[in-house]
Tab-separated table of C-alpha atoms in Angstrom:
chain	number	residue	atom	x	y	z
A	939	MET	CA	21.197	-2.984	-12.926
A	940	ARG	CA	18.380	-2.484	-10.436
A	941	LYS	CA	15.804	-5.157	-9.733
A	942	ILE	CA	12.596	-4.282	-7.932
A	943	ILE	CA	10.667	-7.129	-6.310
A	944	LEU	CA	7.165	-6.624	-4.916
A	945	ALA	CA	6.715	-9.221	-2.164
A	946	SER	CA	3.513	-10.060	-0.323
A	947	HIS	CA	1.109	-12.582	1.078
A	948	GLY	CA	-1.170	-13.910	-1.648
A	949	ASP	CA	-1.780	-12.006	-4.851
A	950	LEU	CA	-1.376	-8.496	-3.484
A	951	SER	CA	2.029	-8.138	-5.171
A	952	LYS	CA	0.696	-9.369	-8.512
A	953	GLY	CA	-2.311	-7.055	-8.240
A	954	MET	CA	0.030	-4.139	-7.529
A	955	LEU	CA	2.219	-4.976	-10.510
A	956	GLY	CA	-0.834	-5.192	-12.787
A	957	ALA	CA	-2.247	-1.888	-11.530
A	958	VAL	CA	1.079	-0.098	-11.998
A	959	LYS	CA	1.347	-1.502	-15.527
A	960	MET	CA	-2.196	-0.282	-16.211
A	961	ILE	CA	-1.219	3.277	-15.282
A	962	ILE	CA	2.221	3.702	-16.822
A	963	GLY	CA	2.299	0.895	-19.395
A	964	SER	CA	4.439	-2.241	-19.544
A	965	SER	CA	7.072	-0.709	-21.819
A	966	GLU	CA	7.669	2.276	-19.549
A	967	LEU	CA	7.873	-0.044	-16.561
A	968	GLY	CA	10.507	-2.317	-18.123
A	969	SER	CA	11.349	-5.866	-17.189
A	970	ASN	CA	13.343	-5.218	-14.026
A	971	ILE	CA	10.326	-5.452	-11.762
A	972	ASP	CA	8.786	-8.677	-10.547
A	973	ALA	CA	6.318	-9.975	-7.965
A	974	TYR	CA	6.713	-12.648	-5.291
A	975	SER	CA	3.524	-14.082	-3.791
A	976	LEU	CA	3.643	-16.149	-0.618
A	977	GLU	CA	1.032	-18.839	-1.084
A	978	ILE	CA	-0.782	-20.674	1.702
A	979	GLY	CA	1.338	-23.532	3.063
A	980	LYS	CA	4.559	-22.176	1.563
A	981	ASN	CA	7.561	-20.936	3.541
A	982	PRO	CA	8.987	-17.475	2.733
A	983	TYR	CA	12.426	-18.650	3.885
A	984	ASP	CA	12.580	-21.011	0.884
A	985	TYR	CA	12.278	-17.934	-1.325
A	986	VAL	CA	14.903	-16.126	0.752
A	987	GLU	CA	17.368	-19.005	0.303
A	988	LYS	CA	16.821	-18.917	-3.458
A	989	MET	CA	17.326	-15.151	-3.527
A	990	LYS	CA	20.522	-15.412	-1.452
A	991	GLU	CA	22.101	-17.451	-4.246
A	992	GLU	CA	20.981	-14.987	-6.919
A	993	ILE	CA	22.114	-11.935	-4.953
A	994	LYS	CA	25.544	-13.403	-4.243
A	995	LYS	CA	25.988	-14.192	-7.938
A	996	ASN	CA	25.136	-10.601	-8.953
A	997	PRO	CA	26.987	-8.305	-6.540
A	998	ASN	CA	26.813	-5.405	-8.992
A	999	ASP	CA	23.042	-5.518	-9.257
A	1000	GLU	CA	20.907	-3.672	-6.738
A	1001	TYR	CA	17.922	-5.557	-5.315
A	1002	ILE	CA	15.064	-3.483	-3.920
A	1003	PHE	CA	12.413	-5.506	-2.109
A	1004	ILE	CA	9.061	-3.887	-1.377
A	1005	SER	CA	7.199	-5.949	1.207
A	1006	ASP	CA	3.564	-5.791	2.245
A	1007	ILE	CA	3.720	-5.209	5.994
A	1008	LYS	CA	6.397	-4.597	8.632
A	1009	GLY	CA	6.682	-7.566	10.963
A	1010	GLY	CA	4.697	-9.857	8.668
A	1011	SER	CA	6.187	-13.200	7.682
A	1012	VAL	CA	7.280	-11.982	4.230
A	1013	HIS	CA	8.994	-8.859	5.566
A	1014	THR	CA	10.583	-10.705	8.486
A	1015	ALA	CA	12.036	-13.358	6.179
A	1016	LEU	CA	13.364	-10.732	3.757
A	1017	THR	CA	15.250	-8.871	6.485
A	1018	GLN	CA	17.777	-11.743	6.329
A	1019	LEU	CA	18.780	-10.447	2.894
A	1020	CYS	CA	19.768	-7.054	4.332
A	1021	VAL	CA	23.177	-8.437	5.290
A	1022	TYR	CA	24.081	-7.980	1.607
A	1023	LYS	CA	25.227	-4.499	0.610
A	1024	ASN	CA	23.290	-4.637	-2.657
A	1025	VAL	CA	19.913	-5.253	-0.953
A	1026	LYS	CA	17.415	-2.609	0.186
A	1027	LEU	CA	14.108	-3.456	1.852
A	1028	PHE	CA	10.954	-1.381	2.221
A	1029	SER	CA	7.799	-2.312	4.131
A	1030	GLY	CA	4.284	-0.924	3.768
A	1031	MET	CA	3.984	-1.423	0.022
A	1032	ASN	CA	1.633	0.963	-1.695
A	1033	MET	CA	1.362	2.371	-5.194
A	1034	ASN	CA	3.108	5.607	-4.307
A	1035	MET	CA	6.094	3.659	-2.980
A	1036	VAL	CA	6.310	1.562	-6.130
A	1037	PHE	CA	6.225	4.675	-8.344
A	1038	GLU	CA	8.907	6.411	-6.271
A	1039	LEU	CA	11.219	3.451	-6.764
A	1040	VAL	CA	10.376	2.760	-10.401
A	1041	PHE	CA	11.174	6.385	-11.244
A	1042	TYR	CA	14.233	6.602	-8.996
A	1043	LYS	CA	17.039	7.232	-11.465
A	1044	GLU	CA	20.182	7.473	-9.322
A	1045	LYS	CA	22.556	4.577	-9.911
A	1046	THR	CA	22.436	3.436	-6.286
A	1047	LEU	CA	19.853	3.912	-3.568
A	1048	THR	CA	21.947	5.159	-0.656
A	1049	THR	CA	20.858	4.792	2.963
A	1050	GLU	CA	20.285	8.546	3.129
A	1051	ASN	CA	18.140	8.583	0.015
A	1052	GLY	CA	16.235	5.507	1.140
A	1053	PHE	CA	15.117	7.276	4.302
A	1054	ARG	CA	14.441	10.480	2.349
A	1055	LEU	CA	12.106	8.593	0.027
A	1056	LEU	CA	10.065	7.488	3.052
A	1057	ASP	CA	8.952	11.089	3.546
A	1058	GLU	CA	7.732	11.348	-0.042
A	1059	ILE	CA	5.875	8.075	0.265
A	1060	LYS	CA	4.251	9.055	3.560
A	1061	ASN	CA	2.974	12.283	1.993
A	1062	GLY	CA	0.818	10.150	-0.287
A	1063	ILE	CA	-1.100	8.768	2.675
A	1064	THR	CA	-4.077	11.028	3.256
A	1065	PHE	CA	-7.473	11.174	4.936
A	1066	MET	CA	-10.539	13.142	3.899
A	1067	ASP	CA	-14.124	13.410	5.115
A	1068	SER	CA	-16.909	15.959	4.707
A	1069	GLN	CA	-15.340	18.245	7.298
A	1070	SER	CA	-11.805	18.223	5.874
A	1071	PHE	CA	-13.204	18.325	2.328
A	1072	ILE	CA	-14.817	21.682	3.094
A	1073	LEU	CA	-11.661	22.950	4.802
A	1074	GLN	CA	-9.411	21.974	1.911
A	1075	GLY	CA	-11.826	23.104	-0.782
A	1076	SER	CA	-10.892	22.893	-4.419
A	1077	ASP	CA	-7.195	23.661	-3.855
A	1078	GLU	CA	-6.531	19.990	-3.217
A	1079	PHE	CA	-7.653	18.934	-6.666
B	1161	MET	CA	-22.819	-0.436	10.214
B	1162	ARG	CA	-19.419	0.291	8.716
B	1163	LYS	CA	-18.565	-0.640	5.140
B	1164	ILE	CA	-14.951	-0.669	3.999
B	1165	ILE	CA	-14.295	-0.496	0.272
B	1166	LEU	CA	-10.822	-1.054	-1.178
B	1167	ALA	CA	-10.696	0.873	-4.462
B	1168	SER	CA	-7.953	0.724	-7.068
B	1169	HIS	CA	-6.849	0.515	-10.649
B	1170	GLY	CA	-6.906	-3.100	-11.836
B	1171	ASP	CA	-6.786	-5.997	-9.427
B	1172	LEU	CA	-4.738	-4.346	-6.710
B	1173	SER	CA	-7.818	-4.011	-4.476
B	1174	LYS	CA	-8.800	-7.657	-4.984
B	1175	GLY	CA	-5.223	-8.787	-4.327
B	1176	MET	CA	-5.226	-6.756	-1.103
B	1177	LEU	CA	-8.525	-8.248	0.037
B	1178	GLY	CA	-7.236	-11.757	-0.660
B	1179	ALA	CA	-3.962	-11.150	1.185
B	1180	VAL	CA	-5.756	-9.706	4.224
B	1181	LYS	CA	-8.102	-12.703	4.265
B	1182	MET	CA	-5.074	-15.004	4.084
B	1183	ILE	CA	-3.619	-13.430	7.224
B	1184	ILE	CA	-6.632	-12.954	9.495
B	1185	GLY	CA	-9.162	-15.339	7.940
B	1186	SER	CA	-12.449	-14.600	6.190
B	1187	SER	CA	-14.599	-15.095	9.286
B	1188	GLU	CA	-12.588	-12.604	11.350
B	1189	LEU	CA	-12.715	-10.130	8.483
B	1190	GLY	CA	-16.497	-10.301	8.117
B	1191	SER	CA	-18.596	-9.349	5.125
B	1192	ASN	CA	-18.480	-5.565	5.475
B	1193	ILE	CA	-15.405	-5.203	3.318
B	1194	ASP	CA	-15.388	-5.200	-0.454
B	1195	ALA	CA	-13.125	-4.364	-3.404
B	1196	TYR	CA	-13.708	-2.072	-6.387
B	1197	SER	CA	-11.433	-2.540	-9.397
B	1198	LEU	CA	-11.289	0.078	-12.129
B	1199	GLU	CA	-10.887	-1.873	-15.350
B	1200	ILE	CA	-9.318	-0.558	-18.550
B	1201	GLY	CA	-11.822	1.479	-20.562
B	1202	LYS	CA	-14.169	1.942	-17.615
B	1203	ASN	CA	-15.018	5.270	-15.961
B	1204	PRO	CA	-14.650	5.584	-12.173
B	1205	TYR	CA	-17.387	8.241	-12.145
B	1206	ASP	CA	-19.926	5.566	-13.141
B	1207	TYR	CA	-19.016	3.760	-9.932
B	1208	VAL	CA	-19.233	7.024	-7.985
B	1209	GLU	CA	-22.759	7.668	-9.290
B	1210	LYS	CA	-23.829	4.176	-8.224
B	1211	MET	CA	-22.315	4.675	-4.778
B	1212	LYS	CA	-24.026	8.064	-4.368
B	1213	GLU	CA	-27.385	6.316	-4.563
B	1214	GLU	CA	-26.368	3.650	-2.061
B	1215	ILE	CA	-24.858	6.160	0.381
B	1216	LYS	CA	-27.927	8.408	0.300
B	1217	LYS	CA	-30.145	5.410	0.981
B	1218	ASN	CA	-28.085	4.392	4.033
B	1219	PRO	CA	-27.329	7.583	5.975
B	1220	ASN	CA	-26.716	5.619	9.164
B	1221	ASP	CA	-24.030	3.448	7.618
B	1222	GLU	CA	-20.439	4.662	7.524
B	1223	TYR	CA	-18.566	4.205	4.243
B	1224	ILE	CA	-14.778	4.093	4.401
B	1225	PHE	CA	-13.073	4.120	1.016
B	1226	ILE	CA	-9.407	3.166	0.791
B	1227	SER	CA	-8.009	4.263	-2.554
B	1228	ASP	CA	-4.755	3.303	-4.230
B	1229	ILE	CA	-3.060	6.634	-4.871
B	1230	LYS	CA	-3.700	10.302	-4.109
B	1231	GLY	CA	-4.496	12.214	-7.290
B	1232	GLY	CA	-5.082	9.067	-9.323
B	1233	SER	CA	-8.332	8.717	-11.242
B	1234	VAL	CA	-9.944	6.418	-8.661
B	1235	HIS	CA	-9.093	8.685	-5.722
B	1236	THR	CA	-10.051	11.851	-7.588
B	1237	ALA	CA	-13.456	10.413	-8.517
B	1238	LEU	CA	-14.084	9.216	-4.961
B	1239	THR	CA	-13.449	12.678	-3.475
B	1240	GLN	CA	-16.900	13.605	-4.841
B	1241	LEU	CA	-18.390	11.291	-2.231
B	1242	CYS	CA	-16.816	13.285	0.606
B	1243	VAL	CA	-19.720	15.736	0.504
B	1244	TYR	CA	-21.656	13.090	2.443
B	1245	LYS	CA	-21.144	13.091	6.207
B	1246	ASN	CA	-21.089	9.304	6.348
B	1247	VAL	CA	-18.155	8.985	3.900
B	1248	LYS	CA	-14.434	8.879	4.776
B	1249	LEU	CA	-11.698	8.540	2.171
B	1250	PHE	CA	-8.099	7.404	2.549
B	1251	SER	CA	-5.414	7.360	-0.141
B	1252	GLY	CA	-2.194	5.346	-0.265
B	1253	MET	CA	-3.745	1.956	0.400
B	1254	ASN	CA	-1.440	-0.532	2.051
B	1255	MET	CA	-1.946	-3.555	4.257
B	1256	ASN	CA	-1.238	-1.654	7.437
B	1257	MET	CA	-3.969	0.867	6.562
B	1258	VAL	CA	-6.479	-1.886	5.881
B	1259	PHE	CA	-5.721	-3.576	9.217
B	1260	GLU	CA	-6.004	-0.293	11.126
B	1261	LEU	CA	-9.484	0.237	9.689
B	1262	VAL	CA	-10.671	-3.361	9.921
B	1263	PHE	CA	-9.763	-3.391	13.625
B	1264	TYR	CA	-11.048	0.115	14.333
B	1265	LYS	CA	-13.851	-0.529	16.797
B	1266	GLU	CA	-15.233	2.951	17.591
B	1267	LYS	CA	-18.756	3.436	16.279
B	1268	THR	CA	-17.770	6.384	14.077
B	1269	LEU	CA	-14.473	7.421	12.563
B	1270	THR	CA	-14.236	11.074	13.545
B	1271	THR	CA	-12.134	13.595	11.620
B	1272	GLU	CA	-9.709	13.740	14.547
B	1273	ASN	CA	-9.322	9.964	14.705
B	1274	GLY	CA	-9.004	9.719	10.932
B	1275	PHE	CA	-5.961	11.984	10.983
B	1276	ARG	CA	-4.613	10.222	14.065
B	1277	LEU	CA	-4.754	6.884	12.256
B	1278	LEU	CA	-2.536	8.346	9.522
B	1279	ASP	CA	0.352	8.477	11.983
B	1280	GLU	CA	-0.057	4.800	12.865
B	1281	ILE	CA	-0.217	3.863	9.204
B	1282	LYS	CA	2.862	5.934	8.322
B	1283	ASN	CA	4.849	4.188	11.073
B	1284	GLY	CA	4.458	0.962	9.110
B	1285	ILE	CA	6.406	2.409	6.193
B	1286	THR	CA	10.058	1.559	6.729
B	1287	PHE	CA	13.379	1.272	4.941
B	1288	MET	CA	16.286	-1.035	5.707
B	1289	ASP	CA	19.628	-1.792	4.082
B	1290	SER	CA	22.867	-3.386	5.247
B	1291	GLN	CA	23.918	-0.185	7.018
B	1292	SER	CA	20.659	0.405	8.899
B	1293	PHE	CA	20.360	-3.343	9.562
B	1294	ILE	CA	23.621	-3.256	11.505
B	1295	LEU	CA	22.621	-0.075	13.325
B	1296	GLN	CA	19.260	-1.462	14.366
B	1297	GLY	CA	20.593	-4.916	15.203
B	1298	SER	CA	18.331	-7.512	16.701
B	1299	ASP	CA	16.166	-5.031	18.616
B	1300	GLU	CA	14.052	-4.485	15.540
B	1301	PHE	CA	12.999	-8.100	15.348
């Protein structure tokens, strides 16, 4: 079984989970996705210790963590979990990333496929202004 | 003056604003950043019409919209605003993107710099598992 955990400072992860549910519906999303919010005054390493126990107990489950920002305290703490073979960690959480992983149907996310997904996710990051809008015209939409 | 508007389905945008405030503090962030949440049953084009009036009234202000996902209803509606020279639109909102724009100090975000920022933002999107963790070792952290 795959578990996807959105992990962030504050309520970003919960907001993301709610927005994704709004678009594809709770039933389509399933119950294997959850959100971890680091609250003010709390230590992300307490969460990591708790997750270590769970991960060790479920070696056949795959845990995919999607963290808010590379080098932030949540992401840095979660890197400790990458010693386990059944853990994968992304940084730079956005909606496109969450969809790519929710709809990823292979049994295991291999290292190769993890890096391949990054390209898909990056393609969803775009910029537009009046100048590029004219250049791109209606083909973009 | 520059106005940054985080725009998303549901409370993703509000969660992002709260998380960013948690990291850098409300005073550092200033008041020129706001969040638009598309609620269930609401039409994003109503928001776009409202913003058209505001943007036309303030031609010397720069409006930077950061939308949740390319091709989603919020992003698609906001592209209509790109006919105005003082509007810039990003898709794929993540924390790294918000920080890049909050700390962008040039008076105007040119087309060239908008596309250049994309590269910085994309560099914040990473993948790690037990295999890449070993390969990267402690240099990454």
